[in-house]
Each structure stands twice: as structure tokens, then as C-alpha cells.
PDB file of C-alpha atoms in Angstrom:
ATOM      1  CA  UNK A   1     105.055  82.360  82.107  1.00 37.00           C
ATOM      2  CA  UNK A   2     108.844  82.222  82.107  1.00 37.00           C
ATOM      3  CA  UNK A   3     111.290  84.826  80.904  1.00 39.00           C
ATOM      4  CA  UNK A   4     111.087  85.334  77.178  1.00 44.00           C
ATOM      5  CA  UNK A   5     107.612  83.833  76.989  1.00 44.00           C
ATOM      6  CA  UNK A   6     106.281  86.652  74.817  1.00 55.00           C
ATOM      7  CA  UNK A   7     109.067  86.132  72.271  1.00 64.00           C
ATOM      8  CA  UNK A   8     108.052  83.483  69.707  1.00 68.00           C
ATOM      9  CA  UNK A   9     110.098  80.289  69.499  1.00 72.00           C
ATOM     10  CA  UNK A  10     111.126  81.194  65.949  1.00 79.00           C
ATOM     11  CA  UNK A  11     111.530  84.642  64.403  1.00 72.00           C
ATOM     12  CA  UNK A  12     111.580  86.064  60.885  1.00 81.00           C
ATOM     13  CA  UNK A  13     114.231  88.579  59.850  1.00 79.00           C
ATOM     14  CA  UNK A  14     111.789  91.483  60.260  1.00 77.00           C
ATOM     15  CA  UNK A  15     110.897  90.330  63.774  1.00 72.00           C
ATOM     16  CA  UNK A  16     114.597  90.061  64.610  1.00 71.00           C
ATOM     17  CA  UNK A  17     115.285  93.567  63.300  1.00 71.00           C
ATOM     18  CA  UNK A  18     112.389  94.968  65.318  1.00 69.00           C
ATOM     19  CA  UNK A  19     113.570  93.392  68.558  1.00 67.00           C
ATOM     20  CA  UNK A  20     117.308  93.873  68.095  1.00 66.00           C
ATOM     21  CA  UNK A  21     117.102  97.448  66.842  1.00 62.00           C
ATOM     22  CA  UNK A  22     120.531  98.932  66.183  1.00 58.00           C
ATOM     23  CA  UNK A  23     122.162  95.767  67.569  1.00 61.00           C
ATOM     24  CA  UNK A  24     121.113  93.894  64.427  1.00 66.00           C
ATOM     25  CA  UNK A  25     124.095  92.592  62.463  1.00 66.00           C
ATOM     26  CA  UNK A  26     123.146  91.254  59.027  1.00 68.00           C
ATOM     27  CA  UNK A  27     126.360  89.284  58.593  1.00 63.00           C
ATOM     28  CA  UNK A  28     125.901  87.526  61.931  1.00 69.00           C
ATOM     29  CA  UNK A  29     122.238  86.872  61.141  1.00 70.00           C
ATOM     30  CA  UNK A  30     123.102  85.344  57.756  1.00 71.00           C
ATOM     31  CA  UNK A  31     125.515  82.935  59.439  1.00 67.00           C
ATOM     32  CA  UNK A  32     122.904  81.618  61.880  1.00 73.00           C
ATOM     33  CA  UNK A  33     121.190  78.272  61.184  1.00 77.00           C
ATOM     34  CA  UNK A  34     117.617  78.628  59.980  1.00 77.00           C
ATOM     35  CA  UNK A  35     114.643  76.344  59.710  1.00 80.00           C
ATOM     36  CA  UNK A  36     112.832  75.343  56.538  1.00 78.00           C
ATOM     37  CA  UNK A  37     110.699  78.474  56.905  1.00 81.00           C
ATOM     38  CA  UNK A  38     113.804  80.678  56.953  1.00 80.00           C
ATOM     39  CA  UNK A  39     113.372  81.645  60.611  1.00 82.00           C
ATOM     40  CA  UNK A  40     115.879  81.483  63.458  1.00 77.00           C
ATOM     41  CA  UNK A  41     115.245  80.177  66.959  1.00 81.00           C
ATOM     42  CA  UNK A  42     114.680  82.372  70.002  1.00 69.00           C
ATOM     43  CA  UNK A  43     117.957  81.118  71.478  1.00 71.00           C
ATOM     44  CA  UNK A  44     119.846  82.179  68.358  1.00 73.00           C
ATOM     45  CA  UNK A  45     118.209  85.602  68.548  1.00 71.00           C
ATOM     46  CA  UNK A  46     119.418  86.131  72.115  1.00 66.00           C
ATOM     47  CA  UNK A  47     122.985  85.460  70.983  1.00 61.00           C
ATOM     48  CA  UNK A  48     122.537  87.830  68.047  1.00 61.00           C
ATOM     49  CA  UNK A  49     121.240  90.649  70.256  1.00 59.00           C
ATOM     50  CA  UNK A  50     123.913  90.285  72.922  1.00 56.00           C
ATOM     51  CA  UNK A  51     126.529  93.065  72.945  1.00 50.00           C
ATOM     52  CA  UNK A  52     129.836  92.149  71.360  1.00 49.00           C
ATOM     53  CA  UNK A  53     133.138  92.528  73.264  1.00 48.00           C
ATOM     54  CA  UNK A  54     134.477  96.049  72.987  1.00 49.00           C
ATOM     55  CA  UNK A  55     131.076  97.363  71.918  1.00 49.00           C
ATOM     56  CA  UNK A  56     129.605  97.819  75.372  1.00 47.00           C
ATOM     57  CA  UNK A  57     127.973 101.189  75.929  1.00 45.00           C
ATOM     58  CA  UNK A  58     129.515 103.594  78.396  1.00 47.00           C
ATOM     59  CA  UNK A  59     128.437 102.941  81.980  1.00 46.00           C
ATOM     60  CA  UNK A  60     125.523 104.987  83.212  1.00 44.00           C
ATOM     61  CA  UNK A  61     125.254 106.153  86.786  1.00 45.00           C
ATOM     62  CA  UNK A  62     122.155 104.921  88.563  1.00 44.00           C
ATOM     63  CA  UNK A  63     119.938 107.651  89.991  1.00 46.00           C
ATOM     64  CA  UNK A  64     120.583 108.413  93.628  1.00 46.00           C
ATOM     65  CA  UNK A  65     118.053 107.029  96.139  1.00 42.00           C
ATOM     66  CA  UNK A  66     116.792 110.558  96.758  1.00 41.00           C
ATOM     67  CA  UNK A  67     116.023 110.935  93.052  1.00 51.00           C
ATOM     68  CA  UNK A  68     114.093 107.667  92.848  1.00 56.00           C
ATOM     69  CA  UNK A  69     110.472 107.904  94.048  1.00 65.00           C
ATOM     70  CA  UNK A  70     109.275 105.209  96.430  1.00 62.00           C
ATOM     71  CA  UNK A  71     107.687 102.304  94.599  1.00 73.00           C
ATOM     72  CA  UNK A  72     109.614 102.887  91.398  1.00 90.00           C
ATOM     73  CA  UNK A  73     110.042  99.781  89.256  1.00 95.00           C
ATOM     74  CA  UNK A  74     107.309  97.799  90.966  1.00 96.00           C
ATOM     75  CA  UNK A  75     104.451  96.056  89.163  1.00 96.00           C
ATOM     76  CA  UNK A  76     100.771  96.721  89.775  1.00 96.00           C
ATOM     77  CA  UNK A  77      98.023  94.698  88.109  1.00 97.00           C
ATOM     78  CA  UNK A  78      95.090  96.782  86.893  1.00 97.00           C
ATOM     79  CA  UNK A  79      91.969  96.264  84.831  1.00 96.00           C
ATOM     80  CA  UNK A  80      91.450  98.380  81.731  1.00 94.00           C
ATOM     81  CA  UNK A  81      88.688 100.274  83.529  1.00 94.00           C
ATOM     82  CA  UNK A  82      91.104 101.088  86.361  1.00 96.00           C
ATOM     83  CA  UNK A  83      93.899 102.253  84.081  1.00 95.00           C
ATOM     84  CA  UNK A  84      93.240 106.037  84.012  1.00 95.00           C
ATOM     85  CA  UNK A  85      93.267 106.222  87.814  1.00 97.00           C
ATOM     86  CA  UNK A  86      96.382 104.030  88.030  1.00 97.00           C
ATOM     87  CA  UNK A  87      98.166 106.280  85.528  1.00 97.00           C
ATOM     88  CA  UNK A  88      97.254 109.365  87.555  1.00 97.00           C
ATOM     89  CA  UNK A  89      98.507 107.748  90.766  1.00 96.00           C
ATOM     90  CA  UNK A  90     101.813 106.796  89.151  1.00 97.00           C
ATOM     91  CA  UNK A  91     102.328 110.352  87.975  1.00 97.00           C
ATOM     92  CA  UNK A  92     101.418 111.766  91.366  1.00 96.00           C
ATOM     93  CA  UNK A  93     104.195 109.582  92.797  1.00 96.00           C
ATOM     94  CA  UNK A  94     106.718 111.035  90.350  1.00 96.00           C
ATOM     95  CA  UNK A  95     106.811 107.920  88.162  1.00 97.00           C
ATOM     96  CA  UNK A  96     106.263 107.290  84.468  1.00 98.00           C
ATOM     97  CA  UNK A  97     103.552 104.740  83.627  1.00 98.00           C
ATOM     98  CA  UNK A  98     104.888 101.751  81.674  1.00 98.00           C
ATOM     99  CA  UNK A  99     101.767  99.864  80.623  1.00 98.00           C
ATOM    100  CA  UNK A 100     101.966  96.227  79.548  1.00 98.00           C
ATOM    101  CA  UNK A 101      99.173  94.872  77.358  1.00 97.00           C
ATOM    102  CA  UNK A 102      99.219  91.201  76.365  1.00 97.00           C
ATOM    103  CA  UNK A 103      95.839  91.162  74.600  1.00 96.00           C
ATOM    104  CA  UNK A 104      96.012  89.641  71.120  1.00 96.00           C
ATOM    105  CA  UNK A 105      93.871  92.459  69.717  1.00 96.00           C
ATOM    106  CA  UNK A 106      96.057  95.129  71.387  1.00 95.00           C
ATOM    107  CA  UNK A 107      93.219  96.734  73.306  1.00 95.00           C
ATOM    108  CA  UNK A 108      95.462  99.392  74.829  1.00 94.00           C
ATOM    109  CA  UNK A 109      96.627 100.579  71.406  1.00 92.00           C
ATOM    110  CA  UNK A 110      92.992 100.855  70.315  1.00 91.00           C
ATOM    111  CA  UNK A 111      92.173 102.805  73.475  1.00 90.00           C
ATOM    112  CA  UNK A 112      94.957 105.303  72.814  1.00 89.00           C
ATOM    113  CA  UNK A 113      94.004 105.659  69.160  1.00 84.00           C
ATOM    114  CA  UNK A 114      90.531 106.782  70.203  1.00 81.00           C
ATOM    115  CA  UNK A 115      91.794 109.227  72.828  1.00 76.00           C
ATOM    116  CA  UNK A 116      93.125 112.667  72.035  1.00 61.00           C
ATOM    117  CA  UNK A 117      96.662 111.678  72.967  1.00 72.00           C
ATOM    118  CA  UNK A 118      99.789 112.103  70.870  1.00 89.00           C
ATOM    119  CA  UNK A 119     100.885 108.618  69.805  1.00 94.00           C
ATOM    120  CA  UNK A 120     104.571 108.076  69.032  1.00 96.00           C
ATOM    121  CA  UNK A 121     105.111 104.816  67.139  1.00 96.00           C
ATOM    122  CA  UNK A 122     108.570 103.919  68.451  1.00 96.00           C
ATOM    123  CA  UNK A 123     108.463 100.494  66.811  1.00 95.00           C
ATOM    124  CA  UNK A 124     108.085 102.063  63.370  1.00 95.00           C
ATOM    125  CA  UNK A 125     111.153 104.293  63.769  1.00 95.00           C
ATOM    126  CA  UNK A 126     113.150 101.407  65.241  1.00 93.00           C
ATOM    127  CA  UNK A 127     112.323  99.144  62.313  1.00 93.00           C
ATOM    128  CA  UNK A 128     113.044 101.815  59.692  1.00 94.00           C
ATOM    129  CA  UNK A 129     116.427 102.435  61.281  1.00 92.00           C
ATOM    130  CA  UNK A 130     117.239  98.730  61.643  1.00 90.00           C
ATOM    131  CA  UNK A 131     116.394  98.154  57.972  1.00 92.00           C
ATOM    132  CA  UNK A 132     118.590 101.146  57.072  1.00 93.00           C
ATOM    133  CA  UNK A 133     115.666 102.764  55.274  1.00 96.00           C
ATOM    134  CA  UNK A 134     116.484 106.085  56.938  1.00 96.00           C
ATOM    135  CA  UNK A 135     119.550 107.618  58.641  1.00 96.00           C
ATOM    136  CA  UNK A 136     119.741 108.110  62.388  1.00 95.00           C
ATOM    137  CA  UNK A 137     119.174 111.856  62.060  1.00 96.00           C
ATOM    138  CA  UNK A 138     115.845 111.315  60.293  1.00 97.00           C
ATOM    139  CA  UNK A 139     114.687 108.846  62.936  1.00 96.00           C
ATOM    140  CA  UNK A 140     115.558 111.299  65.709  1.00 97.00           C
ATOM    141  CA  UNK A 141     113.701 114.079  63.931  1.00 97.00           C
ATOM    142  CA  UNK A 142     110.684 111.798  63.657  1.00 96.00           C
ATOM    143  CA  UNK A 143     110.717 111.262  67.414  1.00 97.00           C
ATOM    144  CA  UNK A 144     111.406 114.931  68.026  1.00 98.00           C
ATOM    145  CA  UNK A 145     108.429 116.047  65.963  1.00 97.00           C
ATOM    146  CA  UNK A 146     105.944 114.182  68.182  1.00 96.00           C
ATOM    147  CA  UNK A 147     107.751 115.211  71.358  1.00 97.00           C
ATOM    148  CA  UNK A 148     107.979 118.849  70.284  1.00 98.00           C
ATOM    149  CA  UNK A 149     104.286 119.091  69.416  1.00 97.00           C
ATOM    150  CA  UNK A 150     103.257 117.389  72.658  1.00 97.00           C
ATOM    151  CA  UNK A 151     105.444 119.679  74.768  1.00 97.00           C
ATOM    152  CA  UNK A 152     104.261 122.857  73.086  1.00 97.00           C
ATOM    153  CA  UNK A 153     100.590 121.905  73.188  1.00 96.00           C
ATOM    154  CA  UNK A 154     100.606 120.204  76.591  1.00 96.00           C
ATOM    155  CA  UNK A 155      99.520 116.759  75.433  1.00 95.00           C
ATOM    156  CA  UNK A 156      99.843 113.271  76.858  1.00 96.00           C
ATOM    157  CA  UNK A 157     102.561 111.634  74.749  1.00 97.00           C
ATOM    158  CA  UNK A 158     102.142 107.864  74.473  1.00 97.00           C
ATOM    159  CA  UNK A 159     105.419 106.215  73.469  1.00 97.00           C
ATOM    160  CA  UNK A 160     104.201 102.991  71.881  1.00 97.00           C
ATOM    161  CA  UNK A 161     106.909 100.307  71.824  1.00 97.00           C
ATOM    162  CA  UNK A 162     104.600  97.420  70.880  1.00 96.00           C
ATOM    163  CA  UNK A 163     106.702  94.257  70.375  1.00 94.00           C
ATOM    164  CA  UNK A 164     109.943  96.198  69.908  1.00 95.00           C
ATOM    165  CA  UNK A 165     112.755  97.272  72.206  1.00 95.00           C
ATOM    166  CA  UNK A 166     113.450 100.707  70.685  1.00 96.00           C
ATOM    167  CA  UNK A 167     117.098 101.731  70.884  1.00 93.00           C
ATOM    168  CA  UNK A 168     116.564 104.682  73.226  1.00 96.00           C
ATOM    169  CA  UNK A 169     119.871 103.927  74.940  1.00 94.00           C
ATOM    170  CA  UNK A 170     121.927 104.307  71.771  1.00 93.00           C
ATOM    171  CA  UNK A 171     120.806 105.588  68.372  1.00 93.00           C
ATOM    172  CA  UNK A 172     117.415 106.955  69.391  1.00 95.00           C
ATOM    173  CA  UNK A 173     118.436 109.555  71.926  1.00 93.00           C
ATOM    174  CA  UNK A 174     120.128 112.933  71.858  1.00 95.00           C
ATOM    175  CA  UNK A 175     119.471 116.581  72.626  1.00 96.00           C
ATOM    176  CA  UNK A 176     116.215 116.502  70.655  1.00 97.00           C
ATOM    177  CA  UNK A 177     115.013 113.278  72.322  1.00 98.00           C
ATOM    178  CA  UNK A 178     116.846 112.838  75.646  1.00 97.00           C
ATOM    179  CA  UNK A 179     116.458 109.946  78.071  1.00 97.00           C
ATOM    180  CA  UNK A 180     114.842 112.383  80.514  1.00 97.00           C
ATOM    181  CA  UNK A 181     111.653 112.089  78.481  1.00 98.00           C
ATOM    182  CA  UNK A 182     111.084 108.923  80.537  1.00 98.00           C
ATOM    183  CA  UNK A 183     111.655 110.587  83.917  1.00 97.00           C
ATOM    184  CA  UNK A 184     108.750 111.738  86.089  1.00 97.00           C
ATOM    185  CA  UNK A 185     106.253 111.330  83.229  1.00 97.00           C
ATOM    186  CA  UNK A 186     108.242 113.811  81.154  1.00 97.00           C
ATOM    187  CA  UNK A 187     108.190 116.577  83.762  1.00 97.00           C
ATOM    188  CA  UNK A 188     111.990 116.571  83.703  1.00 95.00           C
ATOM    189  CA  UNK A 189     111.658 118.323  80.317  1.00 97.00           C
ATOM    190  CA  UNK A 190     109.418 121.142  81.527  1.00 96.00           C
ATOM    191  CA  UNK A 191     112.150 123.773  81.580  1.00 94.00           C
ATOM    192  CA  UNK A 192     113.455 126.447  79.230  1.00 94.00           C
ATOM    193  CA  UNK A 193     116.671 124.610  78.358  1.00 95.00           C
ATOM    194  CA  UNK A 194     114.900 121.443  77.203  1.00 96.00           C
ATOM    195  CA  UNK A 195     112.221 123.410  75.374  1.00 97.00           C
ATOM    196  CA  UNK A 196     114.802 125.440  73.459  1.00 97.00           C
ATOM    197  CA  UNK A 197     116.489 122.262  72.206  1.00 97.00           C
ATOM    198  CA  UNK A 198     113.412 120.160  71.457  1.00 98.00           C
ATOM    199  CA  UNK A 199     110.530 122.386  70.367  1.00 98.00           C
ATOM    200  CA  UNK A 200     110.787 123.177  66.669  1.00 97.00           C
ATOM    201  CA  UNK A 201     110.483 126.666  65.215  1.00 97.00           C
ATOM    202  CA  UNK A 202     107.295 125.648  63.393  1.00 97.00           C
ATOM    203  CA  UNK A 203     105.616 124.317  66.530  1.00 97.00           C
ATOM    204  CA  UNK A 204     106.663 127.381  68.519  1.00 96.00           C
ATOM    205  CA  UNK A 205     105.191 129.651  65.854  1.00 96.00           C
ATOM    206  CA  UNK A 206     101.982 127.608  65.607  1.00 96.00           C
ATOM    207  CA  UNK A 207     101.336 126.932  69.284  1.00 95.00           C
ATOM    208  CA  UNK A 208     103.277 129.273  71.571  1.00 93.00           C
ATOM    209  CA  UNK A 209     103.440 132.627  69.780  1.00 94.00           C
ATOM    210  CA  UNK A 210     106.958 131.917  68.602  1.00 95.00           C
ATOM    211  CA  UNK A 211     108.345 131.227  72.072  1.00 95.00           C
ATOM    212  CA  UNK A 212     109.922 127.852  72.769  1.00 96.00           C
ATOM    213  CA  UNK A 213     108.230 126.957  76.019  1.00 95.00           C
ATOM    214  CA  UNK A 214     106.807 123.711  77.367  1.00 96.00           C
ATOM    215  CA  UNK A 215     103.156 123.651  78.353  1.00 96.00           C
ATOM    216  CA  UNK A 216     103.006 122.453  82.000  1.00 96.00           C
ATOM    217  CA  UNK A 217     100.240 119.995  81.049  1.00 96.00           C
ATOM    218  CA  UNK A 218     102.735 117.942  79.019  1.00 97.00           C
ATOM    219  CA  UNK A 219     103.203 114.361  80.219  1.00 97.00           C
ATOM    220  CA  UNK A 220     104.435 110.971  79.027  1.00 98.00           C
ATOM    221  CA  UNK A 221     103.472 107.321  79.298  1.00 97.00           C
ATOM    222  CA  UNK A 222     104.970 104.220  77.683  1.00 98.00           C
ATOM    223  CA  UNK A 223     103.210 101.115  76.380  1.00 97.00           C
ATOM    224  CA  UNK A 224     104.506  97.675  75.428  1.00 97.00           C
ATOM    225  CA  UNK A 225     103.258  94.260  74.327  1.00 97.00           C
ATOM    226  CA  UNK A 226     105.860  92.481  76.468  1.00 96.00           C
ATOM    227  CA  UNK A 227     104.830  90.543  79.546  1.00 95.00           C
ATOM    228  CA  UNK A 228     105.947  91.228  83.109  1.00 95.00           C
ATOM    229  CA  UNK A 229     108.444  88.354  82.989  1.00 94.00           C
ATOM    230  CA  UNK A 230     110.008  89.652  79.784  1.00 95.00           C
ATOM    231  CA  UNK A 231     110.758  93.323  80.366  1.00 96.00           C
ATOM    232  CA  UNK A 232     113.990  92.763  82.281  1.00 95.00           C
ATOM    233  CA  UNK A 233     115.281  90.520  79.476  1.00 93.00           C
ATOM    234  CA  UNK A 234     114.044  92.483  76.466  1.00 93.00           C
ATOM    235  CA  UNK A 235     113.730  96.112  77.581  1.00 96.00           C
ATOM    236  CA  UNK A 236     116.093  96.816  80.479  1.00 96.00           C
ATOM    237  CA  UNK A 237     118.793  94.197  79.848  1.00 95.00           C
ATOM    238  CA  UNK A 238     122.281  95.042  78.646  1.00 93.00           C
ATOM    239  CA  UNK A 239     122.254  95.592  74.910  1.00 91.00           C
ATOM    240  CA  UNK A 240     118.532  96.367  74.726  1.00 94.00           C
ATOM    241  CA  UNK A 241     116.596  99.574  74.247  1.00 95.00           C
ATOM    242  CA  UNK A 242     115.992 100.725  77.825  1.00 97.00           C
ATOM    243  CA  UNK A 243     119.383  99.663  79.184  1.00 96.00           C
ATOM    244  CA  UNK A 244     120.281 103.229  80.197  1.00 96.00           C
ATOM    245  CA  UNK A 245     116.792 104.091  81.428  1.00 96.00           C
ATOM    246  CA  UNK A 246     116.424 103.121  85.103  1.00 96.00           C
ATOM    247  CA  UNK A 247     113.542 100.741  85.700  1.00 97.00           C
ATOM    248  CA  UNK A 248     112.971 102.684  88.928  1.00 97.00           C
ATOM    249  CA  UNK A 249     111.720 105.645  86.893  1.00 97.00           C
ATOM    250  CA  UNK A 250     108.620 103.643  85.983  1.00 98.00           C
ATOM    251  CA  UNK A 251     105.456 102.407  87.598  1.00 97.00           C
ATOM    252  CA  UNK A 252     104.796  99.194  85.709  1.00 97.00           C
ATOM    253  CA  UNK A 253     101.087  98.688  85.125  1.00 97.00           C
ATOM    254  CA  UNK A 254     100.246  95.179  83.957  1.00 97.00           C
ATOM    255  CA  UNK A 255      96.757  95.033  82.466  1.00 97.00           C
ATOM    256  CA  UNK A 256      94.661  92.193  83.864  1.00 96.00           C
ATOM    257  CA  UNK A 257      92.172  91.437  81.125  1.00 96.00           C
ATOM    258  CA  UNK A 258      88.710  90.014  81.585  1.00 94.00           C
ATOM    259  CA  UNK A 259      88.291  86.269  81.409  1.00 94.00           C
ATOM    260  CA  UNK A 260      87.905  85.151  77.815  1.00 95.00           C
ATOM    261  CA  UNK A 261      90.140  87.864  76.362  1.00 96.00           C
ATOM    262  CA  UNK A 262      92.522  86.280  73.871  1.00 96.00           C
ATOM    263  CA  UNK A 263      96.132  86.849  74.888  1.00 96.00           C
ATOM    264  CA  UNK A 264      99.380  86.783  72.955  1.00 93.00           C
ATOM    265  CA  UNK A 265     101.279  83.491  73.035  1.00 83.00           C
TER     266      UNK A 265
END
């Protein structure tokens, strides 16, 4: 499977908004040639999502070698039955699990829905923001609410990207949802300073006797429907959602499904 293989050959406007996030420009989209079905080609989408001159984000310093755990950014293939152990091993190595699921029925999403994890639907907030249904502040508060509750209660926060590249490097990050949520399975946030900024008054009152403190059991994992060959182009590439999040912070776990499992095109 070549780069971009999990992106369809043609895309509707909603699919474009989901993938492009805050890089979506309606005027540019309207000017693009479209097929009889009103969709644009994958090649046209890549031009649409590319950063425009003068609009490049500020450079971000890469983490020092000492701050990057060995094995960071590498890919490991695992079966669904092996996933819990693989997640634990990634966390023990100081990495954040980034789990790739190409099953057509989204088996990983179903698995997380049945578990007692906190599920953050990053695609939903990305799409609402791209469609201008809500302001940036409301989207950030939506992310913060899940993060705050998970930190205060000590839950496993699953950041579900699905087929989107959420704009965590631009509009969807700030004091209440910092990039450090992706570092060391969220352990970078287990400190008083982060807790005071992120945990809401309501969650502190409900869960921690009014004190803004992070439960040490708090942890993070990330899931995506992209394939291994696509994440550099559609997650970590310039102009996309994880541009400012070092790939080396992650242990990439690519689910190897049983023979006969229907996969995404």
C-alpha cells in the first residue's frame, strides 16, 4: 500500500473538512475542479491542505535525544488479542501508544466503547470547528472536559482521531489541552501546574475534594484509521494535525487483523 492509500481517490466536502481541519479554505475549495458527483480528487485535496506561503507555523524544537525514549516512532504489528500487553509495554518504555486500525468495521473503536475508558472523539471536534459550527474556545473546552475528568479520576483517555487529522498543532491546543498530553502516555501532565490549568472546578469538587490534582493512574493512548504508510503524510506532515507532535513520542501499534477481516480501501 503506497502513501495516501487510505485516502479515497475522490472526497466530498465533509471528508475534506475532516482531513484538512483548520487548514480548510472554502474559497480555494470552491475554485477546485469537481467531478459529476461534486467531489474533488485526492491530488486536489493535497494541494488544498498544503500550507500557504507566509502561513507556516512557528518552528518547533525537536526533543533532545535524552528526552526521546529508545524505540520511539517505530512500528510494531500486533494482533487485537496482543494489544493490551503491547500498550503496557509502550507505556513502560515512556511512549504513547498510537494504534492504527484499518478494519472496515472499526473493531478498535468498538473495543474501546465496551471498555471503561474515557473516549475523546477528536474527529467530531475537528469537524465542528472546520464547519465553523462552534468557535475555537468551545472546541478546546470540549477537549478539556474529557481530559480534565480523566486526569482527576485517573482514567485511560483514548484520543480517537478516526479518519481525521485533528488540528492539535494549531487551533486545538493551549493551556487547557497542551501538546504534552501526547508525551509519555500523558504522564507529562501529572504535576500540580498542569492540573491547576486543566482540571475544572466542577471535576475537582466532584472527584478530588475540591483540590486540582491529577490521579497518578491517568494515562493516554491515541487511535487512528490511517494506515502505516499514511501517517507521515496525513498526521505528522507539515500543515497537518500532529506536525508539532514528535513522532518519536509514540509507539506505533499497527493491528494485524485475522484473515478474512474486511479492511478499509
